[in-house]
Coordinates of C-alpha atoms in Angstrom, one line a residue:
M20 CA 80.1 2.2 -82.0
S21 CA 81.0 4.0 -78.8
R22 CA 83.5 6.8 -78.6
V23 CA 84.0 5.9 -74.9
L24 CA 87.2 3.9 -74.6
S25 CA 87.2 1.2 -71.9
T26 CA 89.9 0.9 -69.4
R27 CA 93.0 -1.0 -70.3
L28 CA 91.8 -4.4 -71.4
L29 CA 93.3 -7.6 -70.1
R30 CA 95.6 -8.9 -72.9
V31 CA 96.0 -12.6 -73.1
A32 CA 99.1 -13.7 -75.1
T33 CA 98.3 -15.8 -78.1
T34 CA 100.6 -18.3 -79.8
V35 CA 99.4 -19.6 -83.1
A36 CA 101.5 -22.4 -84.3
G37 CA 99.5 -22.7 -87.5
I38 CA 96.0 -21.6 -88.3
A39 CA 93.4 -24.2 -89.1
A40 CA 91.8 -24.4 -92.5
L41 CA 88.0 -23.8 -92.7
T42 CA 87.4 -27.5 -92.6
L43 CA 89.2 -29.0 -89.5
A44 CA 90.5 -32.5 -90.0
A45 CA 88.1 -35.0 -88.5
P46 CA 89.1 -38.0 -86.4
A47 CA 90.1 -41.1 -88.4
G48 CA 87.0 -42.7 -90.0
A49 CA 84.8 -39.7 -89.3
S50 CA 83.3 -37.3 -91.8
P51 CA 84.4 -33.7 -92.1
T52 CA 82.1 -31.4 -90.0
T53 CA 81.9 -28.4 -92.4
T54 CA 78.5 -27.3 -93.5
A55 CA 78.2 -24.5 -96.0
A56 CA 76.4 -21.4 -94.8
P57 CA 73.4 -20.2 -96.8
D58 CA 73.4 -16.9 -98.6
I59 CA 71.9 -14.2 -96.4
P60 CA 69.4 -12.1 -98.6
V61 CA 70.5 -8.5 -98.3
A62 CA 66.9 -7.5 -99.0
N63 CA 65.8 -9.2 -95.8
V64 CA 68.5 -7.4 -93.8
K65 CA 67.4 -4.0 -95.3
A66 CA 63.8 -4.8 -94.4
H67 CA 64.9 -5.0 -90.8
L68 CA 66.7 -1.7 -91.2
Q69 CA 63.6 -0.1 -92.5
Q70 CA 61.7 -1.3 -89.4
L71 CA 64.3 0.2 -87.2
Q72 CA 64.1 3.4 -89.1
T73 CA 60.3 3.5 -88.7
I74 CA 60.7 2.8 -85.0
A75 CA 63.1 5.7 -84.6
T76 CA 60.9 8.0 -86.7
N77 CA 57.9 7.2 -84.5
N78 CA 59.8 7.7 -81.3
G79 CA 61.5 11.1 -81.4
G80 CA 64.1 10.2 -84.1
N81 CA 66.3 7.9 -82.2
R82 CA 66.6 4.5 -80.5
A83 CA 68.8 5.5 -77.6
H84 CA 69.2 3.9 -74.2
G85 CA 66.3 4.7 -71.9
R86 CA 64.2 6.1 -74.8
P87 CA 61.0 4.5 -76.2
G88 CA 62.6 3.8 -79.5
Y89 CA 65.2 1.4 -77.9
K90 CA 62.6 -0.7 -76.1
A91 CA 60.5 -0.8 -79.3
S92 CA 63.6 -2.1 -81.2
V93 CA 64.1 -4.8 -78.6
D94 CA 60.4 -5.8 -79.0
Y95 CA 60.7 -6.0 -82.8
V96 CA 63.8 -8.2 -82.7
K97 CA 62.4 -10.4 -80.0
S98 CA 59.2 -11.0 -81.9
K99 CA 61.1 -12.3 -84.9
L100 CA 63.2 -14.6 -82.8
D101 CA 60.3 -15.9 -80.8
A102 CA 58.4 -16.8 -84.0
A103 CA 61.5 -18.6 -85.3
G104 CA 61.8 -20.9 -82.3
Y105 CA 64.5 -19.2 -80.2
R106 CA 64.5 -19.2 -76.4
T107 CA 64.7 -15.4 -75.7
T108 CA 65.6 -13.6 -72.5
V109 CA 65.4 -9.9 -71.9
Q110 CA 68.0 -8.9 -69.3
Q111 CA 67.3 -5.6 -67.5
F112 CA 69.9 -3.3 -66.0
T113 CA 70.0 0.3 -64.9
T114 CA 72.6 2.8 -66.0
S115 CA 72.7 6.6 -66.2
G116 CA 69.5 6.7 -64.3
R117 CA 67.5 4.8 -66.9
V118 CA 66.5 1.2 -67.4
G119 CA 68.3 -0.7 -70.2
Y120 CA 67.8 -4.0 -71.8
N121 CA 70.0 -6.8 -73.4
L122 CA 68.2 -9.3 -75.6
L123 CA 69.6 -12.8 -75.6
A124 CA 68.4 -15.6 -77.9
D125 CA 69.5 -19.2 -77.6
W126 CA 69.0 -21.7 -80.5
P127 CA 68.0 -25.0 -79.0
G128 CA 70.6 -27.7 -79.3
G129 CA 74.3 -28.0 -79.4
D130 CA 76.7 -28.5 -76.5
E131 CA 75.6 -25.9 -73.9
D132 CA 79.1 -26.3 -72.3
S133 CA 80.6 -25.0 -75.5
V134 CA 78.8 -21.7 -76.6
L135 CA 79.5 -19.5 -79.6
M136 CA 78.1 -16.0 -79.1
V137 CA 77.2 -13.5 -81.8
G138 CA 76.4 -10.0 -80.8
A139 CA 75.7 -6.4 -81.9
H140 CA 74.6 -3.3 -80.0
L141 CA 71.0 -2.3 -80.7
D142 CA 71.0 1.2 -79.3
S143 CA 71.6 4.4 -81.2
V144 CA 72.9 7.7 -79.9
S145 CA 70.3 10.3 -79.1
A146 CA 71.2 12.4 -82.1
G147 CA 69.8 10.1 -84.7
P148 CA 68.2 6.7 -85.7
G149 CA 71.5 4.8 -85.8
I150 CA 70.9 2.8 -88.9
N151 CA 74.5 2.1 -89.7
D152 CA 75.6 2.4 -86.1
N153 CA 74.4 -0.1 -85.3
G154 CA 71.2 -1.1 -87.0
S155 CA 73.4 -2.7 -89.6
G156 CA 75.1 -5.1 -87.3
S157 CA 71.9 -5.8 -85.4
A158 CA 69.9 -6.5 -88.6
A159 CA 72.7 -8.7 -90.1
I160 CA 72.9 -10.9 -87.1
L161 CA 69.1 -11.1 -86.8
E162 CA 68.8 -12.3 -90.4
T163 CA 71.7 -14.8 -89.7
A164 CA 69.8 -16.1 -86.7
L165 CA 66.6 -16.4 -88.7
A166 CA 68.6 -18.3 -91.4
V167 CA 69.8 -20.8 -88.7
A168 CA 66.1 -21.4 -88.0
R169 CA 65.1 -21.7 -91.7
E170 CA 67.9 -24.2 -92.3
K171 CA 67.1 -26.1 -89.1
F172 CA 70.9 -25.9 -88.5
Q173 CA 72.1 -28.1 -85.7
P174 CA 75.7 -27.2 -85.0
R175 CA 77.9 -29.0 -82.5
Q176 CA 78.3 -25.8 -80.4
H177 CA 75.4 -24.1 -78.8
L178 CA 74.5 -20.8 -80.5
R179 CA 73.6 -17.7 -78.5
F180 CA 72.8 -14.3 -80.2
A181 CA 72.8 -11.0 -78.3
W182 CA 71.6 -7.5 -78.8
W183 CA 73.2 -5.1 -76.4
G184 CA 71.9 -2.0 -74.7
A185 CA 73.7 1.2 -73.8
E186 CA 76.8 0.5 -75.8
E187 CA 76.9 4.1 -76.8
L188 CA 77.3 5.0 -73.1
G189 CA 80.5 2.9 -72.8
L190 CA 79.6 -0.8 -73.4
R191 CA 77.3 -0.8 -70.4
G192 CA 74.9 -3.6 -71.5
S193 CA 77.6 -6.1 -72.6
R194 CA 79.7 -5.3 -69.5
Y195 CA 76.7 -6.0 -67.3
Y196 CA 76.1 -9.3 -69.0
V197 CA 79.7 -10.6 -68.8
N198 CA 80.3 -9.3 -65.3
N199 CA 77.2 -11.1 -64.0
L200 CA 78.2 -14.5 -65.3
S201 CA 79.9 -16.8 -63.0
R202 CA 83.4 -17.9 -63.9
S203 CA 81.9 -21.3 -64.9
E204 CA 79.4 -19.6 -67.2
Q205 CA 82.1 -17.4 -68.7
S206 CA 84.3 -20.4 -69.4
K207 CA 81.5 -22.0 -71.4
I208 CA 81.7 -19.2 -74.0
K209 CA 84.3 -20.4 -76.4
G210 CA 84.1 -17.4 -78.7
Y211 CA 82.4 -14.1 -79.3
L212 CA 81.7 -12.5 -82.7
N213 CA 81.0 -8.8 -82.7
F214 CA 79.4 -6.8 -85.5
D215 CA 79.3 -3.0 -85.1
M216 CA 78.8 -0.9 -88.3
V217 CA 78.8 -3.3 -91.3
G218 CA 77.2 -1.1 -93.9
S219 CA 79.2 2.1 -93.9
P220 CA 78.5 4.3 -97.1
N221 CA 82.2 4.7 -98.0
P222 CA 83.2 1.3 -96.7
G223 CA 86.4 -0.4 -95.7
Y224 CA 86.7 -4.1 -95.0
F225 CA 88.2 -4.4 -91.5
L226 CA 88.7 -7.5 -89.4
Y227 CA 89.4 -7.3 -85.7
D228 CA 93.1 -8.1 -85.5
G229 CA 93.2 -11.3 -83.4
D230 CA 96.9 -11.9 -83.7
D231 CA 98.1 -8.2 -83.8
S232 CA 99.6 -8.8 -87.2
D233 CA 99.1 -5.1 -88.1
G234 CA 101.9 -4.3 -85.6
E235 CA 100.3 -1.2 -84.2
G236 CA 100.9 -2.3 -80.7
A237 CA 97.4 -2.7 -79.2
G238 CA 98.1 -6.3 -78.5
P239 CA 96.4 -9.6 -79.7
G240 CA 93.1 -10.9 -78.5
P241 CA 92.8 -13.9 -76.2
E242 CA 94.0 -17.3 -77.7
G243 CA 91.5 -18.3 -80.3
S244 CA 91.0 -14.7 -81.7
A245 CA 93.4 -15.3 -84.5
E246 CA 91.4 -18.3 -85.6
I247 CA 88.2 -16.2 -85.8
E248 CA 90.1 -13.6 -87.8
K249 CA 91.4 -16.3 -90.2
V250 CA 87.9 -17.7 -90.8
L251 CA 86.6 -14.3 -91.8
E252 CA 89.7 -13.4 -93.8
D253 CA 89.4 -16.6 -95.8
Y254 CA 85.8 -15.8 -96.6
F255 CA 86.6 -12.4 -97.9
E256 CA 89.5 -13.8 -99.9
S257 CA 87.1 -16.3 -101.5
I258 CA 84.9 -13.4 -102.9
G259 CA 87.9 -11.4 -103.9
V260 CA 87.7 -8.6 -101.3
P261 CA 90.9 -7.7 -99.5
T262 CA 90.8 -6.9 -95.8
E263 CA 92.8 -5.0 -93.2
G264 CA 93.2 -5.6 -89.5
T265 CA 91.7 -3.2 -87.0
D266 CA 92.8 -3.1 -83.3
F267 CA 90.9 -4.3 -80.3
D268 CA 90.8 -0.7 -79.1
G269 CA 87.9 -1.0 -76.6
R270 CA 85.3 0.9 -78.6
S271 CA 82.8 -1.9 -79.0
D272 CA 81.2 -4.8 -77.2
Y273 CA 84.0 -7.3 -77.6
G274 CA 85.7 -5.4 -74.8
P275 CA 84.2 -7.1 -71.8
F276 CA 84.6 -10.5 -73.4
I277 CA 88.3 -10.2 -74.2
A278 CA 88.8 -8.7 -70.7
V279 CA 87.9 -12.1 -69.2
G280 CA 89.9 -14.1 -71.8
I281 CA 87.1 -15.0 -74.2
P282 CA 88.3 -15.2 -77.9
A283 CA 86.7 -12.5 -80.1
G284 CA 86.5 -11.3 -83.6
G285 CA 84.3 -9.7 -86.2
T286 CA 84.0 -7.2 -89.0
F287 CA 83.8 -3.4 -89.3
T288 CA 83.3 -1.1 -92.2
G289 CA 84.6 2.1 -90.6
A290 CA 83.3 5.1 -88.7
E291 CA 84.5 8.7 -88.5
Q292 CA 88.1 8.0 -89.7
R293 CA 88.9 9.1 -93.3
K294 CA 89.6 6.5 -96.0
T295 CA 93.2 6.8 -97.3
R296 CA 94.1 7.0 -100.9
A297 CA 95.5 3.5 -100.8
Q298 CA 92.3 2.2 -99.2
A299 CA 90.2 3.9 -101.9
Q300 CA 92.4 2.3 -104.6
K301 CA 91.9 -1.1 -102.9
W302 CA 88.2 -0.9 -102.1
G303 CA 86.8 1.9 -104.2
G304 CA 84.9 4.8 -102.7
Q305 CA 86.2 8.3 -101.9
A306 CA 89.7 9.0 -100.5
N307 CA 90.0 11.6 -97.7
V308 CA 86.3 11.2 -96.9
A309 CA 85.1 9.5 -93.7
F310 CA 84.0 5.9 -94.0
D311 CA 80.7 7.1 -92.4
R312 CA 80.1 10.9 -92.7
C313 CA 76.9 10.4 -90.7
Y314 CA 78.5 8.7 -87.8
H315 CA 76.6 9.6 -84.6
A316 CA 74.5 12.1 -86.6
R317 CA 70.9 12.7 -87.5
C318 CA 71.6 11.6 -91.1
D319 CA 72.5 8.0 -90.1
T320 CA 69.3 6.8 -91.8
V321 CA 68.4 4.0 -94.2
N322 CA 70.0 6.2 -96.9
N323 CA 73.3 5.9 -95.1
I324 CA 74.0 2.3 -96.1
N325 CA 76.2 0.7 -98.7
D326 CA 74.3 -2.3 -100.0
K327 CA 77.3 -4.2 -101.3
A328 CA 79.2 -3.8 -98.0
L329 CA 76.1 -4.9 -96.0
D330 CA 75.6 -7.9 -98.3
H331 CA 79.3 -9.0 -98.1
N332 CA 79.3 -8.7 -94.3
S333 CA 76.0 -10.4 -93.7
D334 CA 77.3 -13.4 -95.7
A335 CA 80.6 -13.3 -93.8
I336 CA 78.7 -13.4 -90.5
A337 CA 76.8 -16.5 -91.6
H338 CA 80.0 -18.1 -92.9
A339 CA 81.7 -17.6 -89.5
V340 CA 78.7 -18.8 -87.5
W341 CA 78.4 -22.0 -89.6
T342 CA 82.2 -22.7 -89.7
L343 CA 83.0 -22.0 -86.1
S344 CA 80.0 -23.6 -84.5
S345 CA 80.5 -26.8 -86.6
N346 CA 84.2 -27.0 -85.7
P347 CA 84.5 -26.2 -82.0
R348 CA 88.1 -27.3 -81.9
L349 CA 88.9 -24.1 -83.9
L350 CA 88.4 -22.2 -80.7
K351 CA 90.5 -23.9 -78.1
R352 CA 90.0 -22.4 -74.7

């Protein structure tokens, strides 16, 4: 997760007259479109994290933009997706004098005029291997993508997964992607799910606040963002885990998407901020200690992951992907 705050994001007012349930009412005589998501094995997610750790260890201790460890990370993720039957594209860009890469993976099928995107940044800072920030999000969406292939899932929407480069330099990869889409191509993206730090060792359970219900004044996301938040909120409620809203503050790759009016959402387990006493009572863990004491540090290794948080968030990702892509009317745009 980047410390670099983007410029003031375009805020699109959202009016939510009533939030849809997880299963949207089908037309008369039709069957409901909900398909239950599979469980995402946390052991598989952790195996990807171990691979990212090994890549960092073998390449100077990090996976940062322009460094060999980053390209090796892209190659690892791409190899898994290619073997699973995805159409992969490596998008090249240059920033800060170095070449960067976005990895895009399209699952064949679904309405290509109605795309649900799922993304995470794959780069680390130069100080460390970046296993929570953001190996955790990258590994969780990778295993979700592989579950789509294992299940031979055929949603109504077209699914596109993305691993962004140079997020730590100020969302450079995701901004390059969005800004190089035509307006027509932007309009085809009906929602963007972002997962940046989902295994923090002293975790919170935060959802991007699509309707600005926390009242902290950052403003809502584009219309449809509240529905994404509700889908995720309902999942965590179903497993007995309370959640809190977190603002769209421009620190992660949802920024370029909401700036052009694309609904966004996702989960987050906390970075350098300290967990309050009330949050510790609600979620467990240590009060007055950072959610991630190894944020942007050398110690952000495979030992810096809370397995339960990683498991819950991985399953939440799959739930959101299955629910939203099966019910495109949830994201009216």
